[in-house]
mmCIF file of C-alpha atoms in Angstrom:
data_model
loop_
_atom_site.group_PDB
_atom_site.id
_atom_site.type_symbol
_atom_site.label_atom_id
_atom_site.label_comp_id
_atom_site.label_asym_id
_atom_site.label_seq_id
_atom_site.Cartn_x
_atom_site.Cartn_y
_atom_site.Cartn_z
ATOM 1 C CA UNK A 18 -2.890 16.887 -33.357
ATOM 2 C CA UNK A 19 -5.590 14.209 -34.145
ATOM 3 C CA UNK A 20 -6.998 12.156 -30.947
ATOM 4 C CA UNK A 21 -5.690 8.547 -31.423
ATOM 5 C CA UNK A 22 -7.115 5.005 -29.416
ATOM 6 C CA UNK A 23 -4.068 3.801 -28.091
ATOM 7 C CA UNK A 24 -3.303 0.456 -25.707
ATOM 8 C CA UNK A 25 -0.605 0.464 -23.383
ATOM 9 C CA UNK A 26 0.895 -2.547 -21.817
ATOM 10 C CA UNK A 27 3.048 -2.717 -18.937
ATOM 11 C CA UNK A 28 4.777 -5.833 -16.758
ATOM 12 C CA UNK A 29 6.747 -4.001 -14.219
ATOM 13 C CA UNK A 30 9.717 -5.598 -12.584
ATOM 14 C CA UNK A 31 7.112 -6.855 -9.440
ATOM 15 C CA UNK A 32 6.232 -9.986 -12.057
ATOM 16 C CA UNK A 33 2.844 -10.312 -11.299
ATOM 17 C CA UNK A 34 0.900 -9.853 -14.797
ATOM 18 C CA UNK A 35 -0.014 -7.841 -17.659
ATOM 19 C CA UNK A 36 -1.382 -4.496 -17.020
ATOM 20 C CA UNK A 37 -3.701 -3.305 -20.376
ATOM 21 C CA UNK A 38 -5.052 -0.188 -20.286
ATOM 22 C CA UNK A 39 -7.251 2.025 -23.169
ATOM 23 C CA UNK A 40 -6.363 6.039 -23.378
ATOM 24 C CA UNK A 41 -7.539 8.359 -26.272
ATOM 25 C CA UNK A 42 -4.771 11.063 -26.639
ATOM 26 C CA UNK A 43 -3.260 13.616 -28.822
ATOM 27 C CA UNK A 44 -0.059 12.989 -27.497
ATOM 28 C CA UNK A 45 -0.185 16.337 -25.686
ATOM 29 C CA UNK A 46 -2.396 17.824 -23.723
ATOM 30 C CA UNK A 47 -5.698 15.975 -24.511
ATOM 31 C CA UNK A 48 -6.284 12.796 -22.434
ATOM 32 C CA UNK A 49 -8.962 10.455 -21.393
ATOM 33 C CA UNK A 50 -8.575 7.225 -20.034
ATOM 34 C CA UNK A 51 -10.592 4.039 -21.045
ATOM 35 C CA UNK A 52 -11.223 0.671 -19.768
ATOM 36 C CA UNK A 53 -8.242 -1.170 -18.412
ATOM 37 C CA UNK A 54 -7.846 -5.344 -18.056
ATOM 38 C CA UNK A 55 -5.014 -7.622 -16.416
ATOM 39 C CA UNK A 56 -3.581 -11.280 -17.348
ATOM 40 C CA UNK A 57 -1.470 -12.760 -14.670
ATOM 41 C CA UNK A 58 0.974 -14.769 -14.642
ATOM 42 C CA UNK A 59 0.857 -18.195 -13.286
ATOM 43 C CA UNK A 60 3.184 -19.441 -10.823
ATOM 44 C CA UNK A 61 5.085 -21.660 -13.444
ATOM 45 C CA UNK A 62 5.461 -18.237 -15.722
ATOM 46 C CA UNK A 63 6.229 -16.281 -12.733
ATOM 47 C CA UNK A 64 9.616 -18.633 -12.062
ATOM 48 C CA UNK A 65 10.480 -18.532 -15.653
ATOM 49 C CA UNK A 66 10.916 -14.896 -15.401
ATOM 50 C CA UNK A 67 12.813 -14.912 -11.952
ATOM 51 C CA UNK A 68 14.705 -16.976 -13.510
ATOM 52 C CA UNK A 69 15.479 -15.405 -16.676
ATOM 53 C CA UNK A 70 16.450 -12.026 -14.388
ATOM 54 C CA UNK A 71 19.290 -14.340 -12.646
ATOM 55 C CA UNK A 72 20.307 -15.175 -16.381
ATOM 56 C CA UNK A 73 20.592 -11.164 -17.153
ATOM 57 C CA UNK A 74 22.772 -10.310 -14.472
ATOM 58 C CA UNK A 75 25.376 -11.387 -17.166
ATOM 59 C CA UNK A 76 24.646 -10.114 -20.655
ATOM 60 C CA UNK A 77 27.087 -7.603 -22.407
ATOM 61 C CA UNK A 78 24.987 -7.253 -25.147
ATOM 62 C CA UNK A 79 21.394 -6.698 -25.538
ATOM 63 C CA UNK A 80 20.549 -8.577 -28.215
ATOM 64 C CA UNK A 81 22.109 -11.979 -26.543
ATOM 65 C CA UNK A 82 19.317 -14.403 -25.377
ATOM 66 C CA UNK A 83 21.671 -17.133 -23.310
ATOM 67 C CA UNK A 84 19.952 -19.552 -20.894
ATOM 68 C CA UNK A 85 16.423 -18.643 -20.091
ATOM 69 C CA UNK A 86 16.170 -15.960 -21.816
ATOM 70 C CA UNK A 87 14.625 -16.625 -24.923
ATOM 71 C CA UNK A 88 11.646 -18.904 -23.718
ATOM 72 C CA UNK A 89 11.400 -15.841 -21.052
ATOM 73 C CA UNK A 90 11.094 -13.478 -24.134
ATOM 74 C CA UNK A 91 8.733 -15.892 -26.325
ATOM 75 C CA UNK A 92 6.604 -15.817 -22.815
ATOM 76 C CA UNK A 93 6.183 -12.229 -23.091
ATOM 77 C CA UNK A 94 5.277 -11.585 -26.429
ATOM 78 C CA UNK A 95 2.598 -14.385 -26.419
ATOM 79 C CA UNK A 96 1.489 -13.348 -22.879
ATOM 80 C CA UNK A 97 0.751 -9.575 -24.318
ATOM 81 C CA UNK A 98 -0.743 -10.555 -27.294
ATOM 82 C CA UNK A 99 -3.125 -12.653 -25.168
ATOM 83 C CA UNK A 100 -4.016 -9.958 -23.169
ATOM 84 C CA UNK A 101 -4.512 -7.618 -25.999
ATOM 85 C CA UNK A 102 -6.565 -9.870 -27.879
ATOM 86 C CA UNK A 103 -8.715 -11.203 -24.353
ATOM 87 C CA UNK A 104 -9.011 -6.973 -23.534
ATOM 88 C CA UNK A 105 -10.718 -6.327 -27.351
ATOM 89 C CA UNK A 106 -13.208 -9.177 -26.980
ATOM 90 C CA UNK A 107 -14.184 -8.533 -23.334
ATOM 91 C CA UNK A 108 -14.537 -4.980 -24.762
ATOM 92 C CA UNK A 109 -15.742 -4.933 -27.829
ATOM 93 C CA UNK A 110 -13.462 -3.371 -29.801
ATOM 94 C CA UNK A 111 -12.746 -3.788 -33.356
ATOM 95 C CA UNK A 112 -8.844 -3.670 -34.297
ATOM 96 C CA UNK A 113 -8.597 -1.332 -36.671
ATOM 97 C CA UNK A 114 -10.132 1.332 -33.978
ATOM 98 C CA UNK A 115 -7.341 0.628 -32.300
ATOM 99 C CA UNK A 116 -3.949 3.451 -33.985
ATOM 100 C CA UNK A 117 -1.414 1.788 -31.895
ATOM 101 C CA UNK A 118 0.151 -0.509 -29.089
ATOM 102 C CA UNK A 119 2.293 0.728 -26.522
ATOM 103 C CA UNK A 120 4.534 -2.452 -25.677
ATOM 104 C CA UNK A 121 7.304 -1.239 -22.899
ATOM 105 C CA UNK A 122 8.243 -5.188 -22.494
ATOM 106 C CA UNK A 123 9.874 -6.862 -19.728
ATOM 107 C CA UNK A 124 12.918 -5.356 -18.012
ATOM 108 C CA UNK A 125 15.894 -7.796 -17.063
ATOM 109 C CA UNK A 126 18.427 -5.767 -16.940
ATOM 110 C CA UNK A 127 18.875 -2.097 -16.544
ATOM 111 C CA UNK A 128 22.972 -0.659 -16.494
ATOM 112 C CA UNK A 129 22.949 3.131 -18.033
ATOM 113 C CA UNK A 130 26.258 3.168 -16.995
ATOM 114 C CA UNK A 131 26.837 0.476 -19.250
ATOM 115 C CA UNK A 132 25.142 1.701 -21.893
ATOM 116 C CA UNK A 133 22.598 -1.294 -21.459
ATOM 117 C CA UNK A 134 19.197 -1.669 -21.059
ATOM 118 C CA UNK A 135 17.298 -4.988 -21.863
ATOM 119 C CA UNK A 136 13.531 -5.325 -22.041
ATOM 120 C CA UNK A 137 12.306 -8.687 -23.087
ATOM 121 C CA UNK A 138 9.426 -8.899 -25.594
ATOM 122 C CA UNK A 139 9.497 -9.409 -29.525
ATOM 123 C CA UNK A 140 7.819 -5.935 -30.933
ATOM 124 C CA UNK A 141 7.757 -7.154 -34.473
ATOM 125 C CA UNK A 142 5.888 -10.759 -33.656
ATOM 126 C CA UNK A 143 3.889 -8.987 -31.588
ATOM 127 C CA UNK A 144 2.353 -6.182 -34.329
ATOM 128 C CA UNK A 145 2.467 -9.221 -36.591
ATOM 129 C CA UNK A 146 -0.285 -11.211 -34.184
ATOM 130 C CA UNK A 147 -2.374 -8.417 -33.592
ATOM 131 C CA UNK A 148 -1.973 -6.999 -37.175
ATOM 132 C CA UNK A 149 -2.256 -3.505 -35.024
ATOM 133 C CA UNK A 150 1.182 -0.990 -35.085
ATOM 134 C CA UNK A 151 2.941 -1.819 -32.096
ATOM 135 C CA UNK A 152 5.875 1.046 -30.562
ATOM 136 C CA UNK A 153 8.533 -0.743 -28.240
ATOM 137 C CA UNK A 154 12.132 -0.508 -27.065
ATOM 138 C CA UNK A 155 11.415 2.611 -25.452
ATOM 139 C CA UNK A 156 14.924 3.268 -23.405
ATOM 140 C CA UNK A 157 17.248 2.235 -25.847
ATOM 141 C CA UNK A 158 17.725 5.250 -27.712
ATOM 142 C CA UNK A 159 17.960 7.892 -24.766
ATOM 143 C CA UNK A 160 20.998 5.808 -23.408
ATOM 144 C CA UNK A 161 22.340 5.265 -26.478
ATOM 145 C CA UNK A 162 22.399 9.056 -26.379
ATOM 146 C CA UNK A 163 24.109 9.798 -22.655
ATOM 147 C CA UNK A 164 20.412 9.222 -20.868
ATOM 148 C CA UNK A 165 19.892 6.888 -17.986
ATOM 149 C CA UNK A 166 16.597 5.433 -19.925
ATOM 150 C CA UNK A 167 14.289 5.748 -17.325
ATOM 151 C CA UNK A 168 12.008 6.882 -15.893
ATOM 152 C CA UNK A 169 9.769 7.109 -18.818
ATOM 153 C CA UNK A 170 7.241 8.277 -17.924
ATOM 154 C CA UNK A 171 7.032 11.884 -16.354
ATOM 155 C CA UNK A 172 5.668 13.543 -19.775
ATOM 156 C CA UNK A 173 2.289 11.628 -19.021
ATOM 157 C CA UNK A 174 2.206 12.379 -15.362
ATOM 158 C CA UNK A 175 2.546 15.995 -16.464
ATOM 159 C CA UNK A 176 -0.436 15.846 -19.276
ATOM 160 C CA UNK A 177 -2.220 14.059 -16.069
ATOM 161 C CA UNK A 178 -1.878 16.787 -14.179
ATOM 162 C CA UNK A 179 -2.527 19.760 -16.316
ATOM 163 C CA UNK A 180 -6.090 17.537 -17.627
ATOM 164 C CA UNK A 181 -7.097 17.491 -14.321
ATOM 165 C CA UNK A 182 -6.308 20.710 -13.333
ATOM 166 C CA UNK A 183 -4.005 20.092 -10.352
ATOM 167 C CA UNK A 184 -2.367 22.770 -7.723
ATOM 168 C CA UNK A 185 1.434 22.672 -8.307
ATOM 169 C CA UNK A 186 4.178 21.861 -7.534
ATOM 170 C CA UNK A 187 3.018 17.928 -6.856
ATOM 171 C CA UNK A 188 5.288 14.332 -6.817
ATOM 172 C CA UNK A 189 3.697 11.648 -8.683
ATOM 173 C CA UNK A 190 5.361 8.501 -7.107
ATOM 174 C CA UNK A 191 4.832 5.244 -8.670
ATOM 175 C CA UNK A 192 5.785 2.365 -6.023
ATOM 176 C CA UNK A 193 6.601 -0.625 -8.440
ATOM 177 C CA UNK A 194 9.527 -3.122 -8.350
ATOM 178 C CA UNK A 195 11.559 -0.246 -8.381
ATOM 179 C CA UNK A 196 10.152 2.788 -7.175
ATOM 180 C CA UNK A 197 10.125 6.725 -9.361
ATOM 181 C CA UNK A 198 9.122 10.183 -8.686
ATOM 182 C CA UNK A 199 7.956 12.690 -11.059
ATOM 183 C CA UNK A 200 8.488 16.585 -9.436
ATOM 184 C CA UNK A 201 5.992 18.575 -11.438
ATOM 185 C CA UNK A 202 7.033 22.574 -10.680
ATOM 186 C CA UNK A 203 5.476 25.585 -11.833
ATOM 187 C CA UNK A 204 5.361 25.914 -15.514
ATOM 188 C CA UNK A 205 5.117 22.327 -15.967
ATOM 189 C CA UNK A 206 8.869 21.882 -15.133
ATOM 190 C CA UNK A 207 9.514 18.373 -14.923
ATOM 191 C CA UNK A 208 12.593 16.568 -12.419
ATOM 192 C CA UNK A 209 11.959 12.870 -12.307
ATOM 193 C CA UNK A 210 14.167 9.749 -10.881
ATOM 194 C CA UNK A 211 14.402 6.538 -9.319
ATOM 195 C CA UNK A 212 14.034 6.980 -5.967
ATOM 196 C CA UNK A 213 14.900 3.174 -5.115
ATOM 197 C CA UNK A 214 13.467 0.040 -4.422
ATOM 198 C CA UNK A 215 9.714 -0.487 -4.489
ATOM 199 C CA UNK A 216 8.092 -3.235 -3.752
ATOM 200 C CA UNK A 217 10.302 -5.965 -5.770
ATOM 201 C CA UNK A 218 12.757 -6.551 -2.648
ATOM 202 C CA UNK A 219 9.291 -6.992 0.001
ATOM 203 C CA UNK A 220 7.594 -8.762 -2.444
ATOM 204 C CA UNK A 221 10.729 -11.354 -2.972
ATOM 205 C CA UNK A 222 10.857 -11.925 0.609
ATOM 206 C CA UNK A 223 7.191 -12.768 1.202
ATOM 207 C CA UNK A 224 7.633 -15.071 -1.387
ATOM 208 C CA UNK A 225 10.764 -16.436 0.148
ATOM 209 C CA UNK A 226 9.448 -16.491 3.236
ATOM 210 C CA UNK A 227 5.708 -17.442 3.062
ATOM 211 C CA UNK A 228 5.312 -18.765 -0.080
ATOM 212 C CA UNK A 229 2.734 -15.470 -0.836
ATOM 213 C CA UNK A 230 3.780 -12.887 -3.739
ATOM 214 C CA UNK A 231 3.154 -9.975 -1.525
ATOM 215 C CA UNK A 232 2.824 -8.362 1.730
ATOM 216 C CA UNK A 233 -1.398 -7.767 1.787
ATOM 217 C CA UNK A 234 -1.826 -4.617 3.234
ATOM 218 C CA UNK A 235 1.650 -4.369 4.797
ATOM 219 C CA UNK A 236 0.214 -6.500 7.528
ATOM 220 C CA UNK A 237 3.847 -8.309 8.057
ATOM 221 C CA UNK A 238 5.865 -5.131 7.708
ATOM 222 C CA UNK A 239 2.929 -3.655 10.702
ATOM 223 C CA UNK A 240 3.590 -6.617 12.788
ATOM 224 C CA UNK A 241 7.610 -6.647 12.900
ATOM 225 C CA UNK A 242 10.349 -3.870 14.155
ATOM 226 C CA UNK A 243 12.611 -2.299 11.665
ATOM 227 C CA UNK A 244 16.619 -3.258 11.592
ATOM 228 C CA UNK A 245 17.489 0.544 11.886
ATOM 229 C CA UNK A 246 21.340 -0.061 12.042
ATOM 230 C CA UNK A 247 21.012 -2.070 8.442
ATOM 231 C CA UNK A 248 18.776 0.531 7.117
ATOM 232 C CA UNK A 249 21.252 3.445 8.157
ATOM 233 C CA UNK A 250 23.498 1.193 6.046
ATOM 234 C CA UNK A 251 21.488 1.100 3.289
ATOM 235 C CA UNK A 252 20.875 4.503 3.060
ATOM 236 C CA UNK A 253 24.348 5.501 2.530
ATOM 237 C CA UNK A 254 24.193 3.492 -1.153
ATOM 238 C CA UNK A 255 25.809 6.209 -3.549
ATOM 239 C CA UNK A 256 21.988 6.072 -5.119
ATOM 240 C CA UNK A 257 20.989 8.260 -2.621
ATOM 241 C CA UNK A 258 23.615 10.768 -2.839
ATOM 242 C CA UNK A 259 23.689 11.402 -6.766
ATOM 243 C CA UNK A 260 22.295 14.032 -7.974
ATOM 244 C CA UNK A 261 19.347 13.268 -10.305
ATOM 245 C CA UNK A 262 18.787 12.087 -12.860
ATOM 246 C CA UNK A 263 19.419 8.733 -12.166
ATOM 247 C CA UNK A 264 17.348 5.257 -12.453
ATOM 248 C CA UNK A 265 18.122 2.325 -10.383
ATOM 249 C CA UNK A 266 18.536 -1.628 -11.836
ATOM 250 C CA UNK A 267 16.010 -4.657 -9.775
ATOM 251 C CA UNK A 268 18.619 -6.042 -8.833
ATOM 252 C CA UNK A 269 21.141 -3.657 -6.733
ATOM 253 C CA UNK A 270 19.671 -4.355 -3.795
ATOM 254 C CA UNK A 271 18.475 -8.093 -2.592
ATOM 255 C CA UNK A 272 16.075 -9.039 0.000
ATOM 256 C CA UNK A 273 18.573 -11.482 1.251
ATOM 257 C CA UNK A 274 20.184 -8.732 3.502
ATOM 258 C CA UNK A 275 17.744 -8.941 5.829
ATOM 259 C CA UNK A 276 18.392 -12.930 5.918
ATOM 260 C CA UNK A 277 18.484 -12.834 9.971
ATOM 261 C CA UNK A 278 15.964 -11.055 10.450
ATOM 262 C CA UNK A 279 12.372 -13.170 11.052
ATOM 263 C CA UNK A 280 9.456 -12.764 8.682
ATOM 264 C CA UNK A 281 7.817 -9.550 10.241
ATOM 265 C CA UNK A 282 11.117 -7.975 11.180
ATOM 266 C CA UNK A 283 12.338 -8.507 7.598
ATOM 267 C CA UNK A 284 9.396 -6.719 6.217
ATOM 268 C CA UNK A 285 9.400 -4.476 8.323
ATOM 269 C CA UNK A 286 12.843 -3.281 7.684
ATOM 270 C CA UNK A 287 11.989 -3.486 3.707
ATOM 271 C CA UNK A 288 8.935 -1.577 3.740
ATOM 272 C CA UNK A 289 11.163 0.770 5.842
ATOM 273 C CA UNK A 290 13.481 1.172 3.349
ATOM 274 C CA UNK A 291 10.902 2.238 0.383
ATOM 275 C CA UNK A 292 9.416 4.853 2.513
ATOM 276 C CA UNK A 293 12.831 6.503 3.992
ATOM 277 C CA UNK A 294 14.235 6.175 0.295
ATOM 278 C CA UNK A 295 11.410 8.264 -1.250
ATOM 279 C CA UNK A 296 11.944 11.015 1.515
ATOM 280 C CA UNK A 297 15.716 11.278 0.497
ATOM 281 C CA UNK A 298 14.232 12.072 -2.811
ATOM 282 C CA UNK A 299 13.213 15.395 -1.154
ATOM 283 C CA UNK A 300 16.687 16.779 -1.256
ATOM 284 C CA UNK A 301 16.750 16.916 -4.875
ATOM 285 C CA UNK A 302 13.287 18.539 -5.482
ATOM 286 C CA UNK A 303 13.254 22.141 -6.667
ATOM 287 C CA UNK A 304 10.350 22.661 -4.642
ATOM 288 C CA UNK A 305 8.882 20.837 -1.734
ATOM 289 C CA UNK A 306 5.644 19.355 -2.594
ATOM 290 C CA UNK A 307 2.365 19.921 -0.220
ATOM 291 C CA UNK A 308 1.097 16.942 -2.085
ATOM 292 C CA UNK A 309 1.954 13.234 -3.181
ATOM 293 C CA UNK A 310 -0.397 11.113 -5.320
ATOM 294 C CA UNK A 311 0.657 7.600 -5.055
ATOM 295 C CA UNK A 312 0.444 4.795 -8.259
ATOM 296 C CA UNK A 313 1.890 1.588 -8.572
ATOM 297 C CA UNK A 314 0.792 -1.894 -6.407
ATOM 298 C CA UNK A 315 2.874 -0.434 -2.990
ATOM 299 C CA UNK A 316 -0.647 2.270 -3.497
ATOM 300 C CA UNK A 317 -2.246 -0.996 -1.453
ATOM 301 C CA UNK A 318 0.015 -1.686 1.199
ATOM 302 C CA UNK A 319 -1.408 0.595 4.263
ATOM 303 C CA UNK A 320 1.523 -0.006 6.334
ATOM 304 C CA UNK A 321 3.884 1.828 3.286
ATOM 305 C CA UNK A 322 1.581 4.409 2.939
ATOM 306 C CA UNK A 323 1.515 5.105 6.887
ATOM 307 C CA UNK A 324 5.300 5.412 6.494
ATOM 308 C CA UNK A 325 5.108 7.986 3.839
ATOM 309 C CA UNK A 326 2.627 9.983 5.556
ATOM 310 C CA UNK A 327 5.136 10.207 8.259
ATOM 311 C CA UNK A 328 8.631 10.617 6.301
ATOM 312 C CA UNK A 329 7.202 12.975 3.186
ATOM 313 C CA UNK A 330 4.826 15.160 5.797
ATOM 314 C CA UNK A 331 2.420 16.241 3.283
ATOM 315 C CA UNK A 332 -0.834 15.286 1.990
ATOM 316 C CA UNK A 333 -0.638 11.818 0.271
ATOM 317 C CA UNK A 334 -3.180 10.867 -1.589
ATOM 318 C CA UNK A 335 -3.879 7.372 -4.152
ATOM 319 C CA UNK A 336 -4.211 7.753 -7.990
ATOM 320 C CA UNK A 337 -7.309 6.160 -7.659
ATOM 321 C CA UNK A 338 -8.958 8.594 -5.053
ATOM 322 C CA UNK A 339 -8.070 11.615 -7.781
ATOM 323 C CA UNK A 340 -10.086 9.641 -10.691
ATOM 324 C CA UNK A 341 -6.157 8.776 -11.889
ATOM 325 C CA UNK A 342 -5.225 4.596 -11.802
ATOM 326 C CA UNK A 343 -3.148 3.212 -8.821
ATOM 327 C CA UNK A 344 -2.783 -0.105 -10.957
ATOM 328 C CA UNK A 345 -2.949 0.943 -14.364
ATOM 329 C CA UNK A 346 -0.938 4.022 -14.674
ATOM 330 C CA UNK A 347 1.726 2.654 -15.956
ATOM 331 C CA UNK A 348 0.307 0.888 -18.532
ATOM 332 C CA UNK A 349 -2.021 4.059 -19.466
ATOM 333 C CA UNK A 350 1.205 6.187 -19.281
ATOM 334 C CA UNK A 351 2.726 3.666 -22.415
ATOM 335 C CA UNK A 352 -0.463 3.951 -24.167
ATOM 336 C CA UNK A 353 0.741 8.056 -24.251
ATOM 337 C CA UNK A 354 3.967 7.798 -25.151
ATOM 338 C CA UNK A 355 3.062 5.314 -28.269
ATOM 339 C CA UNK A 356 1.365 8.146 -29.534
ATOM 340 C CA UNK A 357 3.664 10.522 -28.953
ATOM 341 C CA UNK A 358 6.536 8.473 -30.597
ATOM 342 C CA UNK A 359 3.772 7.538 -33.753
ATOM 343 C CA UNK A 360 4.060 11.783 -33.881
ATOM 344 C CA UNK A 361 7.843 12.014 -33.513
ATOM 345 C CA UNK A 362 7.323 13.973 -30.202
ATOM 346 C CA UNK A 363 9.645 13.613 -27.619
ATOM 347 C CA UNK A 364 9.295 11.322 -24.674
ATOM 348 C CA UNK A 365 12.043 12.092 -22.488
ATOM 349 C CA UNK A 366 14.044 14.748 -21.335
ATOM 350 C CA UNK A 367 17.093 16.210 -19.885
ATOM 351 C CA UNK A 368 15.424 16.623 -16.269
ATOM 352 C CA UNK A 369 14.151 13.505 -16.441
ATOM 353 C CA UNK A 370 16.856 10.688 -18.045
ATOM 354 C CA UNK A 371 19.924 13.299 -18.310
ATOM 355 C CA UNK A 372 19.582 12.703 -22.075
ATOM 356 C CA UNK A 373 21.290 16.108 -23.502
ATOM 357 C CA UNK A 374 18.210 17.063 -25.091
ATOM 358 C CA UNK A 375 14.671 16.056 -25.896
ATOM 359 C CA UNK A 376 14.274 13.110 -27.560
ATOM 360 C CA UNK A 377 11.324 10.932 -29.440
ATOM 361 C CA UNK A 378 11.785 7.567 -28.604
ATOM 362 C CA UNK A 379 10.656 3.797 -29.338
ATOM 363 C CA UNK A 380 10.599 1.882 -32.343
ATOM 364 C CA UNK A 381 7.763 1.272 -34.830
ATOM 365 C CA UNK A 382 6.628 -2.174 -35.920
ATOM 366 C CA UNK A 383 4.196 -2.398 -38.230
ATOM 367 C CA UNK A 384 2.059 -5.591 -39.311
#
């Protein structure tokens, strides 16, 4: 397969910004990674979205853009292209070096068991604007099919690891709003799933709370006791009893629950929750894993990664101290996929979404 310049662009369900990120790929086995960029959002942007999530919690159909929704959506695509277009200046890059444009959009609303996924972001406007071929809608056609649509994106922490030569078996955990692992086995045997919430429900209640979008460092979380009866209650969700595969929505779980609780407490109990979550995850890997790499924006919260150290009791290292991305890999991972759906290869897989078979995924605009 030919070595394509792809961009990937991901706003994860933390709201924070656009991650950009440059990978040259074959949509297999060859990968190198390339310059990365970010455009936040601003505070008024930031509420738009929040508030276009509270105006998903009702859709029945996908397509329906009631209340917020559409500005929300008209956000997104503009706030992409911008970064796209600010990310090829800053770099240098002509657009027509440029094959494709891995858009994964902004999720609202994630129900497999409804058969309904809904990622805001207009893939046609947006290959239109940057006159570049954009791939989008990425879960839509593995639930359509029986698949849980997500996690997506497994296949590229597997090309990851074989391109840098890691020991196996390994996790790959990605702490976003919602949090996923990727179990890479001997002979590249993939079993990947939503472990549960990331960082959206701490983040929400900093923000609540203290009027800051996050918890820097984990500080709060280090400086408060955990609720352990609420968190033996919220361990006995039915997420953490099903047997993979299976992907979680933003909002099953609210920060709200810990209401009574004071600020540190609170956080304390959350960050609590992502780390004991992740170790349930253990009782559905085929093999235990001596080693965790770590992506996603809970990567820079020490008091989470203390936690894991302690519940997962293996080596855990950052994506960034293995020359991987903590904050990017997500984005980078899109980047992959476009190309691999641009060569009809698939992108996810019965160990990893429950779909019955392999499938290629993600739909094609072209300018």
């Amino acid at each position: 397969m030919p070595l394509m310049r792809a961009i990937g662009l991901m706003s994860g369900t933390s709201l924070d910004g656009v991650d950009v990120a440059l990978v040259e790929t074959d949509g297999e086995r060859a990968v190198t990674l390339g310059p990365t960029a970010y455009r936040a959002y601003s505070g008024e942007e930031r509420q738009l979205l929040r508030g276009a999530l509270a105006d998903a919690a009702s859709l029945s159909a996908r397509n329906h853009r009631p209340g917020r929704l559409g500005e929300a959506e008209e956000l997104v695509t503009r706030a992409h292209a911008e970064a796209v277009e600010g990310f090829l200046r800053d770099e240098s890059i002509a657009r027509d070096r440029i094959a494709v444009v891995g858009f994964h959009g902004q999720t609202v609303l994630h129900r497999p068991e409804l058969e309904l996924t809904v990622q805001l972001g207009d893939g046609h406007a947006l290959a239109k604007r940057l006159q570049i071929p954009v791939v989008f809608d990425f879960r839509a056609a593995d639930i359509a099919e029986g698949g849980q649509g997500a996690p997506l994106v497994p296949a590229f922490h597997r090309a990851l690891a074989r391109a840098f030569e890691l020991k196996l078996p390994l996790a790959v955990l990605n702490l976003g709003g919602v949090a996923n692992v990727t179990f890479i086995g001997p002979g590249d045997k993939l079993v990947a799933f939503d472990t549960g919430p990331g960082n959206a429900l701490l983040d929400d209640w900093m923000q609540e709370r203290t009027g800051r979008p996050f918890d820097e460092d984990g500080r709060a979380a280090a400086a408060g006791k955990p609720d352990e009866s609420l968190l033996a209650w919220l361990l006995v969700h039915p997420h953490f009893q099903a047997q993979p595969p299976k992907s979680l929505d933003r909002n099953w779980f609210s920060h709200r629950m810990c209401g009574h609780l004071s600020t540190e407490d609170g956080a304390a109990t959350l960050t609590a929750f992502t780390a004991r979550a992740v170790a349930r995850a253990l009782e559905f890997a085929p093999e235990r894993p001596q080693r965790w790499i770590v992506a996603g924006g809970g990567a820079k919260n020490g008091e989470l990664m203390r936690l894991l150290g302690q519940q997962l009791q293996a080596e855990i290292a950052t994506a960034d101290s293995i020359g991987w991305s903590s904050a990017f890999l997500e984005a980078q991972a899109f980047a992959y996929l476009a190309v691999r759906s641009l060569q009809g290869l698939p992108i996810t897989f019965p160990t990893t979404t429950g779909v019955p078979e392999a499938m290629t995924g993600g739909v094609i605009a072209r300018p």
